[in-house]
Short mmCIF file of C-alpha atoms and ligand atoms in Angstrom, two decimals:
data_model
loop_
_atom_site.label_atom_id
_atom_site.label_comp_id
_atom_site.label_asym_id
_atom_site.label_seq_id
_atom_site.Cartn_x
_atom_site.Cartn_y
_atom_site.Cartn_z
CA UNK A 447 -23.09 -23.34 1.77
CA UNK A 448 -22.81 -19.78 1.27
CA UNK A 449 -20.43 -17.61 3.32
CA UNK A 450 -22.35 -15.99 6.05
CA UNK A 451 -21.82 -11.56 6.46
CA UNK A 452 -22.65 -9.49 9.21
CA UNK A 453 -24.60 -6.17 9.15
CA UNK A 454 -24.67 -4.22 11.83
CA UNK A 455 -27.72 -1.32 11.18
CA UNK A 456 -26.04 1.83 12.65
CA UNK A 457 -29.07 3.99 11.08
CA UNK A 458 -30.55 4.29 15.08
CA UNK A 459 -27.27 5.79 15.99
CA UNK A 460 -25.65 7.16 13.15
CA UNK A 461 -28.42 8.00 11.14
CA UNK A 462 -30.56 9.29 13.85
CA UNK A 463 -28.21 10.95 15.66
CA UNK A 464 -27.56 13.67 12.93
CA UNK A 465 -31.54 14.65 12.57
CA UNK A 466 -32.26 18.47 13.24
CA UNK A 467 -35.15 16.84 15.77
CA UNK A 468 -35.12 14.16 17.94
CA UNK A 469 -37.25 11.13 17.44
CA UNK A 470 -39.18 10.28 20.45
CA UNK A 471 -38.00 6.82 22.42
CA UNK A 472 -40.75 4.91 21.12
CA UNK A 473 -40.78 5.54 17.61
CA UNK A 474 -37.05 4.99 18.19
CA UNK A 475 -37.67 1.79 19.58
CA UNK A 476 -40.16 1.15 16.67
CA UNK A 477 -37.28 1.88 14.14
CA UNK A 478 -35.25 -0.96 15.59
CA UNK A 479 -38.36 -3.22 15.88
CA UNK A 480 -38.55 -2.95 12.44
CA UNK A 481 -35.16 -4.02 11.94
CA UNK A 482 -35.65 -6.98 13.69
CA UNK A 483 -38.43 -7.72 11.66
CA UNK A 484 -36.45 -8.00 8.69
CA UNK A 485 -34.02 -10.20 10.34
CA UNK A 486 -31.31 -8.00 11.57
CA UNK A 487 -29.65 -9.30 14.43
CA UNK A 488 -27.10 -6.47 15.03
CA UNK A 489 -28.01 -3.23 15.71
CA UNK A 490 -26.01 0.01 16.88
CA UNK A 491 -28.92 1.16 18.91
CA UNK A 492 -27.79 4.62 20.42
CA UNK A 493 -24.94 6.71 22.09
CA UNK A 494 -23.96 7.48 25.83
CA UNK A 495 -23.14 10.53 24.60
CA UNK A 496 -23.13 14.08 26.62
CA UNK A 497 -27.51 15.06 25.72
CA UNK A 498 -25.65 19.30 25.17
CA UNK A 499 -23.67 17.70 22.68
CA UNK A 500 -26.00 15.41 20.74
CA UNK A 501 -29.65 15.56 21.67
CA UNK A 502 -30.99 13.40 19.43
CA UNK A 503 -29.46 10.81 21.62
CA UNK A 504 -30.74 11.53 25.29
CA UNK A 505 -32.20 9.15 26.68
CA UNK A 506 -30.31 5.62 25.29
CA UNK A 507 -30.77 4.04 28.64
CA UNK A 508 -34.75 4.55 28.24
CA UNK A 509 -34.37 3.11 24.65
CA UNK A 510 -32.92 0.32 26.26
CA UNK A 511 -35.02 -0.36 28.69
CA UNK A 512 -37.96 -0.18 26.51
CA UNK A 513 -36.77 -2.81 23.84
CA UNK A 514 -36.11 -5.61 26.94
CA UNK A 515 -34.11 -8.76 26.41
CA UNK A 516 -34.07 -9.93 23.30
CA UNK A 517 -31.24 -12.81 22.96
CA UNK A 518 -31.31 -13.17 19.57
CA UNK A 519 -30.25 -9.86 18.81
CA UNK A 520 -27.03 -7.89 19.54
CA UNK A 521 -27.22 -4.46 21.04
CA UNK A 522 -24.53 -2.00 20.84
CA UNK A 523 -24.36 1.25 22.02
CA UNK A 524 -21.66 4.12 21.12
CA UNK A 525 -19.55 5.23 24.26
CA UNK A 526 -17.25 8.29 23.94
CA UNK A 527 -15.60 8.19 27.50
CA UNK A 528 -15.45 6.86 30.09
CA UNK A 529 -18.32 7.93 31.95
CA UNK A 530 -20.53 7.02 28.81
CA UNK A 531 -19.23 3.38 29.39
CA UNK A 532 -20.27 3.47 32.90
CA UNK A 533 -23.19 4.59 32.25
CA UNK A 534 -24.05 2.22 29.39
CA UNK A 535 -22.68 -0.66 31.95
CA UNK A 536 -25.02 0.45 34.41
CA UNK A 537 -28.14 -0.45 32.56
CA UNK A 538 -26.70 -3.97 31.14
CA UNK A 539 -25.44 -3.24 27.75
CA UNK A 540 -23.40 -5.95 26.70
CA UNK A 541 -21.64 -4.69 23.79
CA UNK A 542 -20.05 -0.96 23.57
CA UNK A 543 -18.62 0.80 20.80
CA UNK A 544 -15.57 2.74 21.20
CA UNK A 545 -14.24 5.15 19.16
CA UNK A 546 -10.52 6.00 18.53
CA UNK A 547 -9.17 8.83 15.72
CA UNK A 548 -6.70 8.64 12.47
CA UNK A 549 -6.28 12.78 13.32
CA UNK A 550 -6.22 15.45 15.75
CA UNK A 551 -8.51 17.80 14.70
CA UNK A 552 -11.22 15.00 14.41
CA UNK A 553 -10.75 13.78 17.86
CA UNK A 554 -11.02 17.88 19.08
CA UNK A 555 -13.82 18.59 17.20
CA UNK A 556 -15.80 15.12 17.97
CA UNK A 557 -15.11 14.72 21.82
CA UNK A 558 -12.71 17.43 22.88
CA UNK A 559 -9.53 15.05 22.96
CA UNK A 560 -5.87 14.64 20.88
CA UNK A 561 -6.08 11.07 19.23
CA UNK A 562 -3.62 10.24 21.92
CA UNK A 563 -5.87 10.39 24.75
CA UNK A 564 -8.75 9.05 22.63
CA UNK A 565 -6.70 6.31 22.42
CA UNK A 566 -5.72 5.99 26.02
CA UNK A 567 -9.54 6.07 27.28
CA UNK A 568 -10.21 3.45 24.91
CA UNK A 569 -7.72 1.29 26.22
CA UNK A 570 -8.87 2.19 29.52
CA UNK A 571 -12.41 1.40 28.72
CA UNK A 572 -11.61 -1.89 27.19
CA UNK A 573 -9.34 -3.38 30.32
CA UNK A 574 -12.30 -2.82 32.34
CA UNK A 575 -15.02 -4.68 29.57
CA UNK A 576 -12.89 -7.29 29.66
CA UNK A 577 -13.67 -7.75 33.60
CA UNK A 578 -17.41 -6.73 32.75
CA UNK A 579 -17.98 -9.42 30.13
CA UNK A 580 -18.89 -6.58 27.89
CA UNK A 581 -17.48 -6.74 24.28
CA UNK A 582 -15.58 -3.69 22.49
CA UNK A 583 -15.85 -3.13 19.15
CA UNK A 584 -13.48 0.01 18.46
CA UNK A 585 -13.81 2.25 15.49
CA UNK A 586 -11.13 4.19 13.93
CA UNK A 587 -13.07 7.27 13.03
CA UNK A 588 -11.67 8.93 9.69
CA UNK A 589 -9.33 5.62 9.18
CA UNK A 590 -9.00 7.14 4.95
CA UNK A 591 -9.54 10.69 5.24
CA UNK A 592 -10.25 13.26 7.01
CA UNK A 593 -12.20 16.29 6.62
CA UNK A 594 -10.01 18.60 8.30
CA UNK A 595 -6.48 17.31 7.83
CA UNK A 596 -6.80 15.57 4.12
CA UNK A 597 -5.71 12.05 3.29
CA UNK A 598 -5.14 9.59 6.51
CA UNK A 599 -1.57 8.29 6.09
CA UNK A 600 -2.14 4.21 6.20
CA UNK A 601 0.43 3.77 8.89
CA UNK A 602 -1.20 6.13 11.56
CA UNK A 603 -4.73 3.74 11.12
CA UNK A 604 -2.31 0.33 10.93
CA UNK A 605 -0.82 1.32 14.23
CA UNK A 606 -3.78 2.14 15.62
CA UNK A 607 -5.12 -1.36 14.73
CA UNK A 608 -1.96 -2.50 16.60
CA UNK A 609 -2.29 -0.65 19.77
CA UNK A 610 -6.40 -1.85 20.56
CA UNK A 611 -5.53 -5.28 19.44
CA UNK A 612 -2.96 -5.26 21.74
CA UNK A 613 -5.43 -4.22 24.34
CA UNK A 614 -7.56 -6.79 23.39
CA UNK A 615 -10.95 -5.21 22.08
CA UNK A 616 -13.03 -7.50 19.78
CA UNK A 617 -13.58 -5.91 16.50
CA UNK A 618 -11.83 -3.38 14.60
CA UNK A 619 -13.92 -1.19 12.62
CA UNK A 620 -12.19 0.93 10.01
CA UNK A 621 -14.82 4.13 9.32
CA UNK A 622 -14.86 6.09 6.32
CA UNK A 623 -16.43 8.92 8.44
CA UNK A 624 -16.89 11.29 5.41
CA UNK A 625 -16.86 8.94 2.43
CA UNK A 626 -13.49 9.81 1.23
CA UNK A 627 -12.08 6.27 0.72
CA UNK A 628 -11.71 4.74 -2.80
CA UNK A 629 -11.77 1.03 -3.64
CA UNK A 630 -8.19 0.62 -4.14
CA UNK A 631 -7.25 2.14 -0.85
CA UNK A 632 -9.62 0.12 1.07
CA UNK A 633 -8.35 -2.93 -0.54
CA UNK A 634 -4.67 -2.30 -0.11
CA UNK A 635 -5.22 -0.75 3.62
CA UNK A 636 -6.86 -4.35 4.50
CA UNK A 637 -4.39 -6.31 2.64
CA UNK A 638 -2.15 -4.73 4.78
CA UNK A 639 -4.18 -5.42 7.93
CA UNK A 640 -4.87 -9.01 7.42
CA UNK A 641 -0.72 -9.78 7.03
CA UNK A 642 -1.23 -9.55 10.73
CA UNK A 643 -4.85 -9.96 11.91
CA UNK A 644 -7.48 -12.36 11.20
CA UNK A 645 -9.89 -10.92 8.53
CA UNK A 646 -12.52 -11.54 11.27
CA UNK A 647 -11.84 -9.35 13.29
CA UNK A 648 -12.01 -6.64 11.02
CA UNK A 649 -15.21 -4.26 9.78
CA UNK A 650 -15.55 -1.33 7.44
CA UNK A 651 -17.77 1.68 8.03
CA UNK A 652 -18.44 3.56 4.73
CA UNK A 653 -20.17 6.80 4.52
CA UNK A 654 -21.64 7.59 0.71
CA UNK A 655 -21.08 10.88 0.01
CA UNK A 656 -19.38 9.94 -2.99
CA UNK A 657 -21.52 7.00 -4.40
CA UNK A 658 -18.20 4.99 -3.41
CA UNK A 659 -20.15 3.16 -1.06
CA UNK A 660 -21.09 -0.07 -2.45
CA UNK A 661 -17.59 -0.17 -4.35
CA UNK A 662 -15.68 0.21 -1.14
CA UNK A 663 -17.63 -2.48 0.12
CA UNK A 664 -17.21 -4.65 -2.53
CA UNK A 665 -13.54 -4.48 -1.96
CA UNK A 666 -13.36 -5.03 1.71
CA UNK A 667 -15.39 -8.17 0.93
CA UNK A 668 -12.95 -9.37 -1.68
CA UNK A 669 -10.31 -8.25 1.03
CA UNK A 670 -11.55 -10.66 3.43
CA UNK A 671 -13.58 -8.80 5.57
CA UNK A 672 -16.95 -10.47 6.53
CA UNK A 673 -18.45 -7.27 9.27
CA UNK A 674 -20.06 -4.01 7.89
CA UNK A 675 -21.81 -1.34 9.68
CA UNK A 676 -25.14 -0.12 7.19
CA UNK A 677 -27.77 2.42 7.75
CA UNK A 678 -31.15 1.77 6.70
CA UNK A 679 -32.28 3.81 3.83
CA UNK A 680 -28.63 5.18 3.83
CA UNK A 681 -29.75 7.61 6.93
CA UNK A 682 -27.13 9.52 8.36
CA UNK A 683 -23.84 11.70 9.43
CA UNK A 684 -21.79 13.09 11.67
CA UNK A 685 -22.48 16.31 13.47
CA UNK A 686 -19.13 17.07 13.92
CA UNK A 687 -17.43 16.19 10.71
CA UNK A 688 -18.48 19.14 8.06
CA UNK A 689 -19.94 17.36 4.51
CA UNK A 690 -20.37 13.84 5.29
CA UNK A 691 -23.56 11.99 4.36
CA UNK A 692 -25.40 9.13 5.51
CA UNK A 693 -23.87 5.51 5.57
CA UNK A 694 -24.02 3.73 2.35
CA UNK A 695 -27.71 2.18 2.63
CA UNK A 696 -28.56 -1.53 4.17
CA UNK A 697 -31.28 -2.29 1.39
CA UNK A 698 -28.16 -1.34 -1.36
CA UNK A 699 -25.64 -3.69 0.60
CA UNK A 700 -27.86 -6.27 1.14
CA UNK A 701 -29.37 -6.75 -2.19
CA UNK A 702 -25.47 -6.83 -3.60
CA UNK A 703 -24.36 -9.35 -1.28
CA UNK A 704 -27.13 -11.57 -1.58
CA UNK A 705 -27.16 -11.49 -5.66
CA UNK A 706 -23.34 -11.94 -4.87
CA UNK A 707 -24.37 -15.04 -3.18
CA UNK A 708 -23.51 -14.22 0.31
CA UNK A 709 -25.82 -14.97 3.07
CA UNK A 710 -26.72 -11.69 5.80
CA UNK A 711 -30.07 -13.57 6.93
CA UNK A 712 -31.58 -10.53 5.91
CA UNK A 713 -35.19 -10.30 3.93
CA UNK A 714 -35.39 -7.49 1.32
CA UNK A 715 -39.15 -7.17 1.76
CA UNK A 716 -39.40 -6.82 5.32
CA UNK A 717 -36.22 -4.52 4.82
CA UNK A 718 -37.76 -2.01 2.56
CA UNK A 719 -41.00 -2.07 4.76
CA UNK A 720 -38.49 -0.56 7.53
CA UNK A 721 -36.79 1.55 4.80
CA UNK A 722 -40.31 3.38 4.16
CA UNK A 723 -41.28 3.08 7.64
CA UNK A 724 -38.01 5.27 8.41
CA UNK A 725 -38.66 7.97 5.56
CA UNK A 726 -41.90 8.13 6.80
CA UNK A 727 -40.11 8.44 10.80
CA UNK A 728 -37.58 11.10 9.62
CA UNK A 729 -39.91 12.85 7.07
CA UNK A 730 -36.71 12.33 4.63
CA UNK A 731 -36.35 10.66 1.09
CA UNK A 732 -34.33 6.81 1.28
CA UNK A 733 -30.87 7.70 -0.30
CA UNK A 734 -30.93 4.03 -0.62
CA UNK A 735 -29.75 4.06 -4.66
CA UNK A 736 -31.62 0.62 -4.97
CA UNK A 737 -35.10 1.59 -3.42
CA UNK A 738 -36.94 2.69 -6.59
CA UNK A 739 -36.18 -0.67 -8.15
CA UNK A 740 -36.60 -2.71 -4.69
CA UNK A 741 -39.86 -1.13 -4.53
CA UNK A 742 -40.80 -2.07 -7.63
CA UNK A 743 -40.13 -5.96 -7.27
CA UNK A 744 -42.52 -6.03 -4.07
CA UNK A 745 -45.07 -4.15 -5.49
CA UNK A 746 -44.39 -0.79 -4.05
N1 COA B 1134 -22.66 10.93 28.71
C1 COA B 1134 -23.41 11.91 29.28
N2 COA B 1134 -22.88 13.04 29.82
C2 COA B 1134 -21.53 13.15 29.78
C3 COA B 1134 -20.71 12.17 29.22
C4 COA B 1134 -21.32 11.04 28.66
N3 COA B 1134 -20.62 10.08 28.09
N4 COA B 1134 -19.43 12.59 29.33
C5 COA B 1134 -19.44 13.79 29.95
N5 COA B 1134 -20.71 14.13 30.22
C6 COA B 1134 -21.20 15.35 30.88
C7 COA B 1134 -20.36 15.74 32.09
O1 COA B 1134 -20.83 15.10 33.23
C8 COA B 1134 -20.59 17.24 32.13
O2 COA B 1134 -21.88 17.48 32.66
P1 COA B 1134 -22.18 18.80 33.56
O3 COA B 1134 -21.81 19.98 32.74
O4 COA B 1134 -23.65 18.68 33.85
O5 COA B 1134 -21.30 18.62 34.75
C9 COA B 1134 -20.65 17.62 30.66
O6 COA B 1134 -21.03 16.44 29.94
C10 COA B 1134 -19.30 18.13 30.14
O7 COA B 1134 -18.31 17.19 30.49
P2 COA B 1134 -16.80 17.33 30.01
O8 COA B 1134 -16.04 16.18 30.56
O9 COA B 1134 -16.30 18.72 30.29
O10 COA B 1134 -16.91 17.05 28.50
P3 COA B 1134 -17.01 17.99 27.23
O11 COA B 1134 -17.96 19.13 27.39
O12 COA B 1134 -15.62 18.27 26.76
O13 COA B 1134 -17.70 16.94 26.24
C11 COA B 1134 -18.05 14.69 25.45
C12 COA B 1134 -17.06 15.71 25.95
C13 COA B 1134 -17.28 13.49 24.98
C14 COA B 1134 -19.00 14.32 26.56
C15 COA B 1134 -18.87 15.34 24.30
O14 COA B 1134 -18.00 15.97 23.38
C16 COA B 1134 -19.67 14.31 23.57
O15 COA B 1134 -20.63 13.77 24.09
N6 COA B 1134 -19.33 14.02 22.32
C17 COA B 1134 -20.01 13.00 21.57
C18 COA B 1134 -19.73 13.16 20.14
C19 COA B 1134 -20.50 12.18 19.31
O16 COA B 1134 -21.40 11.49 19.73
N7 COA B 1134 -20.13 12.13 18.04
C20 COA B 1134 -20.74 11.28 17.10
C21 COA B 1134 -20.39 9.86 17.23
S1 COA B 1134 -18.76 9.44 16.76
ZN1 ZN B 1135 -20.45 6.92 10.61
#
């Protein structure tokens, strides 16, 4: 039987987030819809994030709200303190994303804290999930590089690993915020991870500024790891992490994997429906490399 992979589409967070104008909740909630469609089952759906700071997420709890229960799918939402848990609690989200740093100057310029007390509010926020039956996937934000201090030294992001599984989150996500990672350091930074941790509980993030995407993919997977986070039609960025692009693109991961012969319980078709339906959304181009040729097989 073949080896099952979860994707996580971060495009409604990630990639929307970084849009010069906001998306209205519906088509938002259309966006994910689509997802869903395709068979997605895990979906980073929005941030409780300060509206000054990021409008294009306002109004997550509305987004919410408006999808309703759906138990086959996993929500997430992106919390950067503790207020944005609380309020992400409030409404019944059952699965937060935390975010820790690999540098100083990416923790100041992303939510006005040293990596330090990043660190400690994740903790924090995490002891109190763990009453609230709410999971924690934490994300090491610039875990290879970073675009302000250079190269991440490995041992900062492996004892950062150590510190929230020690808290007890559920995932680890390592995130190649600006796409500076290259294959052989993603393979020999999880190499060293898994000495100690279950390759399960491990998940890369790659942005693909670089084209590196699909590579550094490729050799988390042969690394073990089983848990990406993808952006449909590669949509994407950080607002407050100069010259990084969109996440490498679902449709590009998904189509490798499955040639690969892994199974994501993803359908390509239905996928690139959501892929145009999200150009069409953002009024962008996919920077999905695959699309012309995905197209082209479903009679584009
Ligand atoms: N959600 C909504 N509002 C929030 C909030 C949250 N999670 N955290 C703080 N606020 C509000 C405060 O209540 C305060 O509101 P007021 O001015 O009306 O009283 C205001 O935001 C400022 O609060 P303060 O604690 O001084 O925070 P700050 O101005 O230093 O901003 C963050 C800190 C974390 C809220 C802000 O930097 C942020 O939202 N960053 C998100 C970055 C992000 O999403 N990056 C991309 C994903 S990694
Ligand atoms: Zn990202």
């Amino acid at each position: 039987m073949a080896e099952n992979i979860i994707i996580t589409d971060v495009g409604p967070r990630d990639g929307l987030q970084n849009l010069p104008k906001a998306l209205s909740v519906s088509e938002r909630a259309d966006l994910i819809k689509s997802l869903i469609k395709a068979g997605i089952t895990s979906l980073e759906i929005g941030s409780f994030v300060s509206p000054r700071a990021v409008p294009t997420m306002a109004d997550t709890d509305l987004l919410f709200n408006l999808l309703g229960v759906n138990t086959q799918v996993n929500y997430f939402a992106l919390v950067p303190n503790f207020k944005g848990y609380q309020l992400a609690r409030s409404i019944g989200i059952k699965n937060v994303v935390l975010v820790v740093y690999a540098s100083d100057s990416m923790a100041n310029s992303n939510v006005g804290m040293t990596m330090e007390e990043a660190k400690q509010s994740a903790i924090k926020i995490t002891k109190q999930a763990m009453c609230d039956q709410i999971t924690t996937t934490a994300t090491i934000s610039v875990a290879f590089g970073c675009p302000f201090e250079g190269n991440t030294n490995p041992a900062v992001t492996v004892d950062l690993v150590d510190k929230l599984s020690e808290a007890g989150v559920d995932r680890l996500v390592l995130a190649d915020t600006i796409g500076a990672a290259n294959p052989r350091q993603v393979s020999s930074l999880i190499n060293c991870l898994t000495e100690r941790n279950d390759p399960q509980f491990l998940g890369c993030h790659f942005h693909d500024t670089r084209a590196m995407g699909l590579a550094n993919i490729y050799a988390a997977v042969e690394a073990g790891v089983r848990y990406f986070d993808t952006s449909i039609a590669g949509l994407g960025g950080c607002p407050f992490a100069p010259g990084s692009s969109g996440n490498v693109a679902t449709e590009d991961v998904v189509m490798m994997l499955e040639q690969m012969g892994y199974c994501t319980g993803i359908n390509l078709k239905e996928l690139m429906s959501a892929s145009k339906f999200v150009a069409k959304l953002t009024q962008s181009k996919s920077s999905g490399r695959a699309s012309a040729w995905l197209n082209s097989q479903f009679g584009d």
